[in-house]
mmCIF file of C-alpha atoms and ligand atoms in Angstrom:
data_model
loop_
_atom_site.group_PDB
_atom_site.id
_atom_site.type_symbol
_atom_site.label_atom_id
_atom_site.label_comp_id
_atom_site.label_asym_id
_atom_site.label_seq_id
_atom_site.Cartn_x
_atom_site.Cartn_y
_atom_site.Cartn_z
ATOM 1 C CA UNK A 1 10.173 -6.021 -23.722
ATOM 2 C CA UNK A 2 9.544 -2.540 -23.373
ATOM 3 C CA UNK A 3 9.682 -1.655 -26.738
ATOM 4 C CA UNK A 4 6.606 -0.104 -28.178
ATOM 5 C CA UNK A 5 5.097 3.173 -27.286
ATOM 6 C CA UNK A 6 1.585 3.574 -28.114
ATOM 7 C CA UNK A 7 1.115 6.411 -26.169
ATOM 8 C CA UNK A 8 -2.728 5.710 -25.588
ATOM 9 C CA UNK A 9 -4.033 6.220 -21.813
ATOM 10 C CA UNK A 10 -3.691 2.881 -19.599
ATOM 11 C CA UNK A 11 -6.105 4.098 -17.338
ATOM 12 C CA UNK A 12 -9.179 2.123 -15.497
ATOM 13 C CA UNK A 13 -9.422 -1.655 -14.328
ATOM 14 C CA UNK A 14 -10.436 -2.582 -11.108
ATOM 15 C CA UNK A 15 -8.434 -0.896 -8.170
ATOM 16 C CA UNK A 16 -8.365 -2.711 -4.736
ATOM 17 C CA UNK A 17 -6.410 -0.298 -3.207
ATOM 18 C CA UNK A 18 -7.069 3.342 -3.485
ATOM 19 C CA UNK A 19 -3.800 5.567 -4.224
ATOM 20 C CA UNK A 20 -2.777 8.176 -1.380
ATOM 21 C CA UNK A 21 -1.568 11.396 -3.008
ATOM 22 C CA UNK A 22 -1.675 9.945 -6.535
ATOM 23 C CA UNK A 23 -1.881 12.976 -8.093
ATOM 24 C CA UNK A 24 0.512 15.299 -6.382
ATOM 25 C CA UNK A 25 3.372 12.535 -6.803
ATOM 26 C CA UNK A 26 2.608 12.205 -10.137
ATOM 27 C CA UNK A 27 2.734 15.930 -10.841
ATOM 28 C CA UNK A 28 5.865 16.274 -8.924
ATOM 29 C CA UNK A 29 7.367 13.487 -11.338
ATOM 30 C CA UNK A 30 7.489 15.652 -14.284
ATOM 31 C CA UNK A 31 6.184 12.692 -16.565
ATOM 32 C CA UNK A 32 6.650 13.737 -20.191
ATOM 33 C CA UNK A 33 6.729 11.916 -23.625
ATOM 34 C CA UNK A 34 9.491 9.481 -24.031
ATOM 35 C CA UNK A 35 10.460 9.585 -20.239
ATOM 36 C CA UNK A 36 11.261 6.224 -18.520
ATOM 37 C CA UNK A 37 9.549 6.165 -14.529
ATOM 38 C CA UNK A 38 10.452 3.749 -11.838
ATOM 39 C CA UNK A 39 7.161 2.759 -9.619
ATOM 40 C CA UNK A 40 9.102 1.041 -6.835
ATOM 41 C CA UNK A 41 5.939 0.266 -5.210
ATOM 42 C CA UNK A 42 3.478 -1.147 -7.752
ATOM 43 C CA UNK A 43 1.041 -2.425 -5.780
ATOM 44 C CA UNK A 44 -2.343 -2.024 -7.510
ATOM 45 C CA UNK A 45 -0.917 0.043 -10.059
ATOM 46 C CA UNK A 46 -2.622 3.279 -9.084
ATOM 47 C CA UNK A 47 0.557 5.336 -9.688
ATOM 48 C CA UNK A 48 1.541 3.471 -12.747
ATOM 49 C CA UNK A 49 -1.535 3.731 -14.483
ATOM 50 C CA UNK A 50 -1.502 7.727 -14.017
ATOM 51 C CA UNK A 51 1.601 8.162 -15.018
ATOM 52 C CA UNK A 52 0.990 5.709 -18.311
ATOM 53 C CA UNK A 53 -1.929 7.814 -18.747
ATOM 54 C CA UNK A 54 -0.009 11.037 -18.280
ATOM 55 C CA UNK A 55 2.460 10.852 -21.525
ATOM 56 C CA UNK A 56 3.788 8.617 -24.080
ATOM 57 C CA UNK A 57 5.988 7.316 -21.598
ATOM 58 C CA UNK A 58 7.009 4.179 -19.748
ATOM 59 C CA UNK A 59 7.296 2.511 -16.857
ATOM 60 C CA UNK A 60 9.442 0.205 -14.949
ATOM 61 C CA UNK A 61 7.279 -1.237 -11.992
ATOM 62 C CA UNK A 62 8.735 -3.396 -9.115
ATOM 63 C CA UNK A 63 6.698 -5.347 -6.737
ATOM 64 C CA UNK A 64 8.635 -7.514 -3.885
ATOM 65 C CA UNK A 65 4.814 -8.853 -3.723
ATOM 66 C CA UNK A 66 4.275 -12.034 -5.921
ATOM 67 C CA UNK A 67 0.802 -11.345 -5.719
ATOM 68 C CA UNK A 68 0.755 -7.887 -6.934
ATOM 69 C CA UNK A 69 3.067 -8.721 -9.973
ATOM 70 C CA UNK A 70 0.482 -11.557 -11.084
ATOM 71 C CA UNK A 71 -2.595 -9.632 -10.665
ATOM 72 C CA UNK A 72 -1.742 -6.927 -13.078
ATOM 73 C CA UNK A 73 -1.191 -9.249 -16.012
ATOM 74 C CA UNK A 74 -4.074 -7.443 -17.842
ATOM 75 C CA UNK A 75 -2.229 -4.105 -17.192
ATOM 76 C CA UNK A 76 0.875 -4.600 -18.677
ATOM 77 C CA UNK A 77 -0.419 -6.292 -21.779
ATOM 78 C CA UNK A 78 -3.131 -3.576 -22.407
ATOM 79 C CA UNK A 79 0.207 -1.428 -21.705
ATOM 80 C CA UNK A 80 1.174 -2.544 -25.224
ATOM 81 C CA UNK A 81 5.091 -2.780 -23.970
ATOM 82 C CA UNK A 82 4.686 0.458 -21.713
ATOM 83 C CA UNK A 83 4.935 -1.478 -18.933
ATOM 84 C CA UNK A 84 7.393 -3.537 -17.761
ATOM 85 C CA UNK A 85 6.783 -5.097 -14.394
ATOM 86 C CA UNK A 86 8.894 -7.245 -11.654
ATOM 87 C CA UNK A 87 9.075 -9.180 -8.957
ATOM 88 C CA UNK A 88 11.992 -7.746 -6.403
ATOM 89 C CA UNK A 89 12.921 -5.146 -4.024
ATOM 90 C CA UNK A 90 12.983 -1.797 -4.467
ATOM 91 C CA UNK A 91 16.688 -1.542 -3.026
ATOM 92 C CA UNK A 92 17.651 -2.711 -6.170
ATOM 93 C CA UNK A 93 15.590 -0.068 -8.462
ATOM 94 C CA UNK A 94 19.024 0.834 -10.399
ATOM 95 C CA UNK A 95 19.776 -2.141 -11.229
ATOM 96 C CA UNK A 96 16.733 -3.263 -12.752
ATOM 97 C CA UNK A 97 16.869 -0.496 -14.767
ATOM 98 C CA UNK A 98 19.733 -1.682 -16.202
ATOM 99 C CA UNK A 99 18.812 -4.893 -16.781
ATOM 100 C CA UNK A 100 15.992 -3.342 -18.813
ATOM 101 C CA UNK A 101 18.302 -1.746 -21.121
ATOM 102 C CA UNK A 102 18.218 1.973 -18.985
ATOM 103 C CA UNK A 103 21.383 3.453 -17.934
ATOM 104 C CA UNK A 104 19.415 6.705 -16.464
ATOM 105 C CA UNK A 105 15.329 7.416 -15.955
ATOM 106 C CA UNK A 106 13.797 10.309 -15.259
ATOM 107 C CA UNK A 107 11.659 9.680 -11.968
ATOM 108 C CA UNK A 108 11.410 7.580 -9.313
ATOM 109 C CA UNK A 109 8.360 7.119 -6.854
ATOM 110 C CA UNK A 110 7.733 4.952 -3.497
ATOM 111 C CA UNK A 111 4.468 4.919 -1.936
ATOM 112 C CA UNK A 112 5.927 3.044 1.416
ATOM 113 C CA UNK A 113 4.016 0.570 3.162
ATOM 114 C CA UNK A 114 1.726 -2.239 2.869
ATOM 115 C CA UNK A 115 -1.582 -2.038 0.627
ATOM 116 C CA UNK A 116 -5.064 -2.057 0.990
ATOM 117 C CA UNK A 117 -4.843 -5.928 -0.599
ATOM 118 C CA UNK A 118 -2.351 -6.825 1.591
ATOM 119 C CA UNK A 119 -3.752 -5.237 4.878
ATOM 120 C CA UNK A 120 -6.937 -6.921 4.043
ATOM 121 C CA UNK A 121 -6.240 -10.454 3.623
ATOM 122 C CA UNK A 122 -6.030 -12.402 6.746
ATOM 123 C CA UNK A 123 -4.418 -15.136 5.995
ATOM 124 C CA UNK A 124 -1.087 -12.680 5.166
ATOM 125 C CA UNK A 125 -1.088 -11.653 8.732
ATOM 126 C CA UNK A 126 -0.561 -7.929 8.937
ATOM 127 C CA UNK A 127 -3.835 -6.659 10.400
ATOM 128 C CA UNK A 128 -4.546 -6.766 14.445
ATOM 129 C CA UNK A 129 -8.249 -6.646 13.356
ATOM 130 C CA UNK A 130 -8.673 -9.503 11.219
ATOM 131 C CA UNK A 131 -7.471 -12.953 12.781
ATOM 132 C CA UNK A 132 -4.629 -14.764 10.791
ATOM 133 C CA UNK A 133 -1.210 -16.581 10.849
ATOM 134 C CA UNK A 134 1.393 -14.164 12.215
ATOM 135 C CA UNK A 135 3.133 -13.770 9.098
ATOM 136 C CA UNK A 136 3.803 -10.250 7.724
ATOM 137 C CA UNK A 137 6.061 -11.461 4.963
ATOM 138 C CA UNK A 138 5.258 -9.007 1.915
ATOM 139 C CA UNK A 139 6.723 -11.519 -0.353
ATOM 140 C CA UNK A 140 6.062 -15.000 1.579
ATOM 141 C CA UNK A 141 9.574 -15.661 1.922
ATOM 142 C CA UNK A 142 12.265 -15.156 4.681
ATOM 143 C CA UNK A 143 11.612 -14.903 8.882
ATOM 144 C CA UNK A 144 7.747 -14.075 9.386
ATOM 145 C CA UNK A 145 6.440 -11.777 12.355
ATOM 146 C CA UNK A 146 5.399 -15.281 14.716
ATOM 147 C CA UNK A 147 9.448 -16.521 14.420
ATOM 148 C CA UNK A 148 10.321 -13.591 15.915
ATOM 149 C CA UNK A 149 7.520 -13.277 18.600
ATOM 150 C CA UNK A 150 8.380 -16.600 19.882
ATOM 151 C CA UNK A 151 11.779 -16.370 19.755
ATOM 152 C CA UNK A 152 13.531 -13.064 20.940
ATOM 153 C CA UNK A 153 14.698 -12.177 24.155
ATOM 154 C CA UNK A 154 11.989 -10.085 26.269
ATOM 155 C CA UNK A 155 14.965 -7.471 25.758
ATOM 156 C CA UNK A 156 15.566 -7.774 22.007
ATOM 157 C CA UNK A 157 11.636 -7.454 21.791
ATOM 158 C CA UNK A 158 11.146 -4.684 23.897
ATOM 159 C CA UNK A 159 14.307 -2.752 21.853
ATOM 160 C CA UNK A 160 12.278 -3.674 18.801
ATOM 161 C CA UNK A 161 8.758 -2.411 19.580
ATOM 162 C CA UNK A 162 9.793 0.661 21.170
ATOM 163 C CA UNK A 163 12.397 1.516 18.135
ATOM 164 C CA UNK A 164 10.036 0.266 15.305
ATOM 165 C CA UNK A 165 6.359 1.193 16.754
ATOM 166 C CA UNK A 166 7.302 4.208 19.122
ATOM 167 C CA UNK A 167 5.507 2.000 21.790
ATOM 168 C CA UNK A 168 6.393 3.959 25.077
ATOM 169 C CA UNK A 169 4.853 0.298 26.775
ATOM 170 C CA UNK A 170 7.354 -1.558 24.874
ATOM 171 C CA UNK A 171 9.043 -2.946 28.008
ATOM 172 C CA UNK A 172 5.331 -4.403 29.774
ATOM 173 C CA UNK A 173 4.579 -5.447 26.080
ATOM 174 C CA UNK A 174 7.861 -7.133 25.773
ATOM 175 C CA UNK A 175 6.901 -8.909 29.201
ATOM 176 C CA UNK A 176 3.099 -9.765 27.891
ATOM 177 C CA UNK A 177 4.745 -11.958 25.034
ATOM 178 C CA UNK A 178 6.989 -13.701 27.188
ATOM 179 C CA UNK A 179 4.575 -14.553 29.409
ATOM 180 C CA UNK A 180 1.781 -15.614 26.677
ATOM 181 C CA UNK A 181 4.524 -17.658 24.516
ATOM 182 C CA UNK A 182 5.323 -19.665 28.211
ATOM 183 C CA UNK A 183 2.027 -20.926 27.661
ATOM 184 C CA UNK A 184 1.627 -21.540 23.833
ATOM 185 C CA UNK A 185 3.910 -19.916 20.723
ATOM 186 C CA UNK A 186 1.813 -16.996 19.725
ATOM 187 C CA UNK A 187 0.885 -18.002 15.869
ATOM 188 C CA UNK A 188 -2.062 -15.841 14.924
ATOM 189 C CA UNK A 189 -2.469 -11.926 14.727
ATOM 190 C CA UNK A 190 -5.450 -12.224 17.300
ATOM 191 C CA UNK A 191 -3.246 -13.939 20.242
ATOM 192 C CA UNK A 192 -0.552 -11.107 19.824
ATOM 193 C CA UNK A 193 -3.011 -8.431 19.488
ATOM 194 C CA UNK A 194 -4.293 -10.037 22.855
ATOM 195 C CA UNK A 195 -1.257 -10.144 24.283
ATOM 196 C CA UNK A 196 -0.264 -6.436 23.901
ATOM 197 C CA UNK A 197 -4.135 -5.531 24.576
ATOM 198 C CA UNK A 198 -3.405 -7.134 27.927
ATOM 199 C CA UNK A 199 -1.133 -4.546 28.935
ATOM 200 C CA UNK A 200 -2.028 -1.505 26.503
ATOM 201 C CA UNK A 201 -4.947 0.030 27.789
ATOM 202 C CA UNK A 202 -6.755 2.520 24.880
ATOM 203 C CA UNK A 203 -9.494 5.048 25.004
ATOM 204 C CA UNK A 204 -12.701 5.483 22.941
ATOM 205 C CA UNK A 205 -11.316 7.091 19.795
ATOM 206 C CA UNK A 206 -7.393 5.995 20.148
ATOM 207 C CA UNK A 207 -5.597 3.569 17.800
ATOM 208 C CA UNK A 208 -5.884 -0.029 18.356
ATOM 209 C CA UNK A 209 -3.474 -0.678 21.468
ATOM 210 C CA UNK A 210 -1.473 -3.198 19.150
ATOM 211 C CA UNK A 211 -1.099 -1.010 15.935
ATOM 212 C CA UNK A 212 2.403 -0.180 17.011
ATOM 213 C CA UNK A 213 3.442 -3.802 17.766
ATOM 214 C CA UNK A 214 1.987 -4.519 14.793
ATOM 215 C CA UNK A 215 4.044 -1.644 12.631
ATOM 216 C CA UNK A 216 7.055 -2.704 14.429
ATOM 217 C CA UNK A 217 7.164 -6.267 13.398
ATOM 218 C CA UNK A 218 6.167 -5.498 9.986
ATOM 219 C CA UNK A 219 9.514 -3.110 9.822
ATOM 220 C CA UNK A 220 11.386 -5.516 11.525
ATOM 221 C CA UNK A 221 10.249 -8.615 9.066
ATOM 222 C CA UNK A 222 10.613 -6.480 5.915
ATOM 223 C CA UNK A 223 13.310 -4.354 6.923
ATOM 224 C CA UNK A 224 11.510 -1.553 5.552
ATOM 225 C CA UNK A 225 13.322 1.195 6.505
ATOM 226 C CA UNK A 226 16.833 -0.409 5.025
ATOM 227 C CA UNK A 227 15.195 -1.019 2.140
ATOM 228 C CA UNK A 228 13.810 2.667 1.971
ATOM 229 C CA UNK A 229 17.367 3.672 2.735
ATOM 230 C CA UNK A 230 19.214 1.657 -0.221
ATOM 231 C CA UNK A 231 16.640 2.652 -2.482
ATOM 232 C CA UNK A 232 17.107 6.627 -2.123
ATOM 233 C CA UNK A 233 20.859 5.478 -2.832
ATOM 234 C CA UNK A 234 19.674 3.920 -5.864
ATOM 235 C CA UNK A 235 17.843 6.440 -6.818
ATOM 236 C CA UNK A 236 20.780 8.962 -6.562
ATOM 237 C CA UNK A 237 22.294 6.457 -8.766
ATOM 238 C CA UNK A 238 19.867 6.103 -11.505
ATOM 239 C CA UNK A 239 18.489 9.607 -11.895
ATOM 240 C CA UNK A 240 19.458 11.760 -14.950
ATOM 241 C CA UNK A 241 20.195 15.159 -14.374
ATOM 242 C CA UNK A 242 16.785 16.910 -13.897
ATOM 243 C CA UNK A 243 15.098 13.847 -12.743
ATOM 244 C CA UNK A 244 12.514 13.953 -10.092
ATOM 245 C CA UNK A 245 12.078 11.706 -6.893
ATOM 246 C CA UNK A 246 9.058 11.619 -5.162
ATOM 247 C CA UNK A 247 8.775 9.618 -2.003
ATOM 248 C CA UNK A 248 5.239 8.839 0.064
ATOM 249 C CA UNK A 249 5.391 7.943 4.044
ATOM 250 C CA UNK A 250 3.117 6.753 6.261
ATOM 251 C CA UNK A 251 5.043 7.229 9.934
ATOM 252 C CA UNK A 252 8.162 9.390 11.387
ATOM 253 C CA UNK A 253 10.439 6.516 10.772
ATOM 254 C CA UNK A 254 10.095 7.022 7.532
ATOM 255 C CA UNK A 255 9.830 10.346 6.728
ATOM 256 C CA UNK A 256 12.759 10.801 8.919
ATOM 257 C CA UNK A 257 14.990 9.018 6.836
ATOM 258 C CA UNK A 258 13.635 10.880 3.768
ATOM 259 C CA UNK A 259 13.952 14.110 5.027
ATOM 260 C CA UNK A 260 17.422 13.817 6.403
ATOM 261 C CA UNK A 261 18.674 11.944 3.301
ATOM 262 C CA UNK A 262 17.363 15.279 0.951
ATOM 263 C CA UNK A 263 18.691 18.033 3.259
ATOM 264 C CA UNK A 264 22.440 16.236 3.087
ATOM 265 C CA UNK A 265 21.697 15.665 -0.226
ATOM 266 C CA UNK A 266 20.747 18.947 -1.027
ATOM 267 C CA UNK A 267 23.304 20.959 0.619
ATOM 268 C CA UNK A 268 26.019 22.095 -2.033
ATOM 269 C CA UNK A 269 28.804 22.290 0.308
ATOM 270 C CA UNK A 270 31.137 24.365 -1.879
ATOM 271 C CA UNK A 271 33.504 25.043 0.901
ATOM 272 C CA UNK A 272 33.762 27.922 4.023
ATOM 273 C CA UNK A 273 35.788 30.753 3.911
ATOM 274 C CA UNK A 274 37.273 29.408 7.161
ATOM 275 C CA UNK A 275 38.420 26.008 5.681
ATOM 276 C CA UNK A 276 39.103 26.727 1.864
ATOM 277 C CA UNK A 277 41.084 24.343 1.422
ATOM 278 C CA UNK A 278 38.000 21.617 2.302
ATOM 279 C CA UNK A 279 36.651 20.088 -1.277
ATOM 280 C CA UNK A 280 33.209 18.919 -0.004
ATOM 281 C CA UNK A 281 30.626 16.928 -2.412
ATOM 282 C CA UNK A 282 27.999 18.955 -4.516
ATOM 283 C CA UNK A 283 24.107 18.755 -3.918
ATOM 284 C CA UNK A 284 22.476 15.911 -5.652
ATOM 285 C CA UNK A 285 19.656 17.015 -5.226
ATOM 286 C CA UNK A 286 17.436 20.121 -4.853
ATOM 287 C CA UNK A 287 14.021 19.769 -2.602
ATOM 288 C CA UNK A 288 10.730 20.965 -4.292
ATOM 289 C CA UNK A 289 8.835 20.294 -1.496
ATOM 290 C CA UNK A 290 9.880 22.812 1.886
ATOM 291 C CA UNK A 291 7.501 20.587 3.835
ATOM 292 C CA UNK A 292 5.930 17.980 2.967
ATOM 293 C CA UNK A 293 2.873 17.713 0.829
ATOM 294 C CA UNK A 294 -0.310 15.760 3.331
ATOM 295 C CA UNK A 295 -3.349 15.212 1.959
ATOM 296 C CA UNK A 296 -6.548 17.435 2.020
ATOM 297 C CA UNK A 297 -9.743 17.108 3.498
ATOM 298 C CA UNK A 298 -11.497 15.703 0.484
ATOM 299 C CA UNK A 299 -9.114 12.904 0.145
ATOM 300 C CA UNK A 300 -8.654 12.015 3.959
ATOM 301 C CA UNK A 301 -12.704 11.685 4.062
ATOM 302 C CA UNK A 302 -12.654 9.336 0.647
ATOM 303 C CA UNK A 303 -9.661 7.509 2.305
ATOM 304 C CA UNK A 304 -8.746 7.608 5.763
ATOM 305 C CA UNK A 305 -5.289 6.036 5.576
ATOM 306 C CA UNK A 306 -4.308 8.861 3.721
ATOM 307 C CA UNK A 307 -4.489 10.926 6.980
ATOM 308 C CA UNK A 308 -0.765 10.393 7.868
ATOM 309 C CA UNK A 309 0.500 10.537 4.837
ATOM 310 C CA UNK A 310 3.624 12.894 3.740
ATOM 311 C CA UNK A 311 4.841 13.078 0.382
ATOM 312 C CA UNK A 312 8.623 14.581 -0.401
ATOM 313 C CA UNK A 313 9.899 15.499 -3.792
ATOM 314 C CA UNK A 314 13.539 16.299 -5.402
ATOM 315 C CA UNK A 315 15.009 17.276 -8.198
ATOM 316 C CA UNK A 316 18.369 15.371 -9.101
ATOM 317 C CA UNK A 317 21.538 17.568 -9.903
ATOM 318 C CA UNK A 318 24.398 17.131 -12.319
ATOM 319 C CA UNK A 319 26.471 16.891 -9.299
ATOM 320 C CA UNK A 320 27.529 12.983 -9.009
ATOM 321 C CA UNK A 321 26.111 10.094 -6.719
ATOM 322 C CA UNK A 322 27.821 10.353 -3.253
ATOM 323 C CA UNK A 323 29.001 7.055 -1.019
ATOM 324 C CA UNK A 324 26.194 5.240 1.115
ATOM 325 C CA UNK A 325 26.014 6.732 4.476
ATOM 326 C CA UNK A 326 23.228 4.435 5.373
ATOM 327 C CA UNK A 327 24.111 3.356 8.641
ATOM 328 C CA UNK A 328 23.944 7.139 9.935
ATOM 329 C CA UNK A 329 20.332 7.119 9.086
ATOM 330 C CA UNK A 330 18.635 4.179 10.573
ATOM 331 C CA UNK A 331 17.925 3.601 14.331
ATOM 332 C CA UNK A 332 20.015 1.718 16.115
ATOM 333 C CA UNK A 333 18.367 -1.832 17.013
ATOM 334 C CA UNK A 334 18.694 -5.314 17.343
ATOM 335 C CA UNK A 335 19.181 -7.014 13.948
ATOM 336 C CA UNK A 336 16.674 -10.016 13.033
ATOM 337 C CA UNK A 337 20.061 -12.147 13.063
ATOM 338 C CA UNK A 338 20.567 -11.352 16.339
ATOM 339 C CA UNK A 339 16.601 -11.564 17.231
ATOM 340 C CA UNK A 340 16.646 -14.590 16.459
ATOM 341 C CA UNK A 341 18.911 -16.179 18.360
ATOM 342 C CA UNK A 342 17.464 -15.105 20.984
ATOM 343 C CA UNK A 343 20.263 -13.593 23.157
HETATM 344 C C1 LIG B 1 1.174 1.357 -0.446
HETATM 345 S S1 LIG B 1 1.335 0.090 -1.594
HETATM 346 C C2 LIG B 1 1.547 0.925 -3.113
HETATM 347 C C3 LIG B 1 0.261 1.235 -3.792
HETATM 348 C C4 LIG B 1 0.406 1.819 -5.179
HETATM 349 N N1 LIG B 1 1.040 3.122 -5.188
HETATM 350 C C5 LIG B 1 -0.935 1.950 -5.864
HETATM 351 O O1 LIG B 1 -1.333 3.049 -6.202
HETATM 352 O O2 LIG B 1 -1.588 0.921 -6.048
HETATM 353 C C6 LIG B 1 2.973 -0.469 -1.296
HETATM 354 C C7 LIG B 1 3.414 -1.651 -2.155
HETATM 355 O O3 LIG B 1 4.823 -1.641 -2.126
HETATM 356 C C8 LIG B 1 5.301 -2.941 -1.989
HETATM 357 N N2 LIG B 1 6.599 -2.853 -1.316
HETATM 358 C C9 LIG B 1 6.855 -2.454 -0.057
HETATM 359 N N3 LIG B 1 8.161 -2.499 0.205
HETATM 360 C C10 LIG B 1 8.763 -2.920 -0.940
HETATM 361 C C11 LIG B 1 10.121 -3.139 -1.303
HETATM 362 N N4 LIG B 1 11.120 -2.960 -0.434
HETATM 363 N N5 LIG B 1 10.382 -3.531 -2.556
HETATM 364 C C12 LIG B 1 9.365 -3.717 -3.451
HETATM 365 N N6 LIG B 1 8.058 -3.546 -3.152
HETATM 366 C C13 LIG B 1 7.764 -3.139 -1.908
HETATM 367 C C14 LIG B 1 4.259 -3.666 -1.176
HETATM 368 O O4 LIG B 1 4.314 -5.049 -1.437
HETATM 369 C C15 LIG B 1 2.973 -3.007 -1.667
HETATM 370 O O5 LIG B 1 2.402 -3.733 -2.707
#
């Protein structure tokens, strides 16, 4: 399947959603003839179709979207076996690799997040401003956003939003959907975004009082920010020596867990002259980005939701893949399990 190699450029086609930081991540990728790139987050295949443009390379994309894997038929066939694409998580980047025949690549890249196409269609219910079933499912399947709104404790919820969404109002938002769900189960966007609106008060020129309700479902329902955390394991993994990983966030939460994963991963701890006798881990990686890359002016004015945007990029070492320490990274909240049985 991904045989071939025609080397021609892949650009063009129709892009719904307009790439944050495309170029930067690719440049920080290193793409080069013959290399082999993993696009966890296809998407609209901005980032693929850059890098396939790039070099005589190829490209494994993943999409946990079913809807973003079908749309890009045209893509992979113009690809001419340059692209392979899939429908899964990106947790599980290293093994699709080797499933396509790829013991090591030499990049990875996640642009985090939802998309433009999936922000903008109601009826998949992640956007406060357009009304639609509460869903928030990127791939339709599993607990959606409404399950959980209408059946967590106040407490649970309240844990949740102010964990997830950095909602300092979590608690009288917590209270609002208890007290809206006593009268009817809250099954569109517009009743929650009510709801919270109820007890959020905003300004002229602040967010939308429920855009960090909304975020913190979405996280919840996704879990995006395990997900992020298994796949810079993975990554670690699947990485050649000299391979580049280049990550894109759009919040703290996030960029939090990338930062702190590349400055433990990037410390060669060789020892102290206090504790010699210590044999600690070497760096797996080495950070080529101090701080993180943002977008410029230009590209914020062409494309506001690049405004928050932070990109981080590393190098991988010879040194070997180091055991998960996953749990240290994420916050500490209530579980959907446990959400869901509303304690
Ligand atoms: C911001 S968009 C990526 C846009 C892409 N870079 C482009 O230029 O078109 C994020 C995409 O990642 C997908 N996604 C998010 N989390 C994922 C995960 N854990 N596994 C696989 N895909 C995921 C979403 O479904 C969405 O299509």
């Amino acid at each position: 399947m991904m045989a071939g190699g025609g080397g021609s450029a892949v650009a063009g086609g129709p892009a719904l959603h307009i790439p944050v930081l495309g170029r930067p991540a690719v440049d920080f990728l290193n793409v080069h003839d013959g290399g082999i790139f993993i696009d966890g987050t296809f998407g609209a295949g901005g980032y693929t179709r850059a890098i396939l443009a790039s070099a005589d390379c190829k490209v494994i994309g993943i999409d946990r979207d079913q809807s973003a894997v079908a749309r890009a038929a045209d893509l992979v066939e113009q690809a001419n076996g340059r692209l392979m694409l899939t429908e899964d998580r990106f947790s599980n980047l290293d093994a699709i690799a080797h499933e396509a025949g790829y013991d090591l690549v030499d990049g990875v890249v996640l642009d985090l997040g939802v998309s433009s196409m999936q922000l903008d269609t109601a009826s998949r219910g992640f956007s406060f401003r357009l009304d639609g079933p509460l869903d928030m499912r990127m791939s339709g399947g599993g607990t959606s956003a409404a399950d959980i709104v209408n059946t967590a404790s106040e407490h649970d919820l309240a844990d949740i939003i102010f964990a997830f969404g950095e909602e300092r109002h979590s608690r009288a938002v917590a209270r609002a959907i208890l007290k809206a769900r006593a009268n009817a189960p809250i099954e569109t966007t517009r009743a929650l975004a009510d709801a919270v609106a109820s007890v959020v008060r905003s300004r002229p020129g602040d967010i939308h009082p429920a855009t960090r309700t909304f975020q913190a479902l979405r996280i919840l329902v996704n879990d995006e920010l395990g997900e992020l955390v298994k796949a810079l394991h993975a990554a670690e993994r699947v990485l050649k020596d000299g391979g580049r990983l280049v990550v894109v966030s759009f919040h703290s939460l996030e960029d939090r867990i990338v930062k702190s994963f590349l400055a433990d991963r990037s410390q060669g701890r060789g020892g102290s002259r206090h504790m010699p006798e210590v044999k600690h881990p070497p760096a797996t990686f080495r950070t080529l980005t101090k701080r993180p890359v943002a977008a410029d002016d230009d590209e914020i004015v062409r494309n506001p939701r690049a405004r928050s945007a932070k990109l981080r990029a590393a190098e991988r070492t010879g040194g070997p893949a180091r055991p998960d320490f996953s749990s240290d990274l994420l916050p500490h909240v209530p579980s959907l399990a446990d959400a869901l049985k509303g304690r």
